[in-house]
Amino acid sequence: MSAAAWNLGETVVRRWMKQYTAELNGQAGIGKPLTPEQQRIRQLEAENRQLRMDNDVLKKASAFFARELK
């Protein structure tokens, strides 16, 4: 079936294709992920980024306090 048969605009289909291609290539894509697995991957990636930042802060704080104790 064509996009016209579903009453979809050409822009919508183009955007979906761009998102789908990006996600197949491992990129974040645009908009909401297409599948629940891709949504979970995005959540885990965001959590991973946050944990890495938190870990960096803790390392810097630890180094700071270690210098203060000397």
Coordinates of C-alpha atoms in Angstrom, one line a residue:
M1 CA 0.0 0.0 0.0
S2 CA 1.1 3.5 -0.7
A3 CA 1.3 6.4 1.7
A4 CA -1.6 8.0 -0.1
A5 CA -3.8 5.0 0.5
W6 CA -3.2 5.4 4.2
N7 CA -3.8 9.2 3.9
L8 CA -0.3 9.9 5.1
G9 CA 1.6 13.0 4.0
E10 CA 4.9 12.6 2.2
T11 CA 6.7 14.5 5.0
V12 CA 5.5 12.0 7.7
V13 CA 6.7 9.0 5.7
R14 CA 10.0 10.7 5.0
R15 CA 10.5 11.4 8.7
W16 CA 9.6 7.8 9.7
M17 CA 12.1 6.5 7.1
K18 CA 14.8 8.8 8.4
Q19 CA 14.2 7.8 12.0
Y20 CA 14.1 4.1 11.1
T21 CA 17.3 4.3 9.1
A22 CA 19.0 6.2 12.0
E23 CA 17.9 3.6 14.5
L24 CA 19.0 0.7 12.3
N25 CA 22.5 2.3 12.3
G26 CA 22.6 2.6 16.1
Q27 CA 21.9 6.3 16.2
A28 CA 19.3 7.9 18.5
G29 CA 17.1 8.9 15.6
I30 CA 14.5 11.6 16.0
G31 CA 11.4 11.6 18.0
K32 CA 10.1 8.6 19.9
P33 CA 11.8 5.2 19.4
L34 CA 9.9 2.8 17.1
T35 CA 9.9 -0.3 19.3
P36 CA 9.8 -1.0 23.0
E37 CA 13.3 -2.4 22.8
Q38 CA 14.6 0.8 21.3
Q39 CA 12.8 2.8 24.0
R40 CA 14.5 0.6 26.7
I41 CA 17.9 1.1 25.0
R42 CA 17.4 4.9 25.2
Q43 CA 16.4 4.7 28.8
L44 CA 19.5 2.6 29.6
E45 CA 21.8 4.8 27.7
A46 CA 20.5 7.9 29.5
E47 CA 20.9 6.1 32.9
N48 CA 24.4 5.0 31.9
R49 CA 25.3 8.7 31.0
Q50 CA 24.0 9.9 34.3
L51 CA 25.8 7.2 36.3
R52 CA 29.1 8.0 34.5
M53 CA 28.7 11.7 35.4
D54 CA 27.9 10.8 39.0
N55 CA 30.9 8.6 39.1
D56 CA 33.1 11.4 37.8
V57 CA 31.9 13.8 40.4
L58 CA 32.6 11.2 43.2
K59 CA 36.1 10.7 41.9
K60 CA 36.8 14.4 41.9
A61 CA 35.3 14.8 45.3
S62 CA 37.4 11.9 46.6
A63 CA 40.6 13.4 45.1
F64 CA 39.8 16.8 46.7
F65 CA 39.2 15.4 50.1
A66 CA 42.3 13.2 49.9
R67 CA 44.4 16.3 49.2
E68 CA 42.7 18.1 52.2
L69 CA 43.6 15.3 54.6
K70 CA 47.4 15.4 53.8

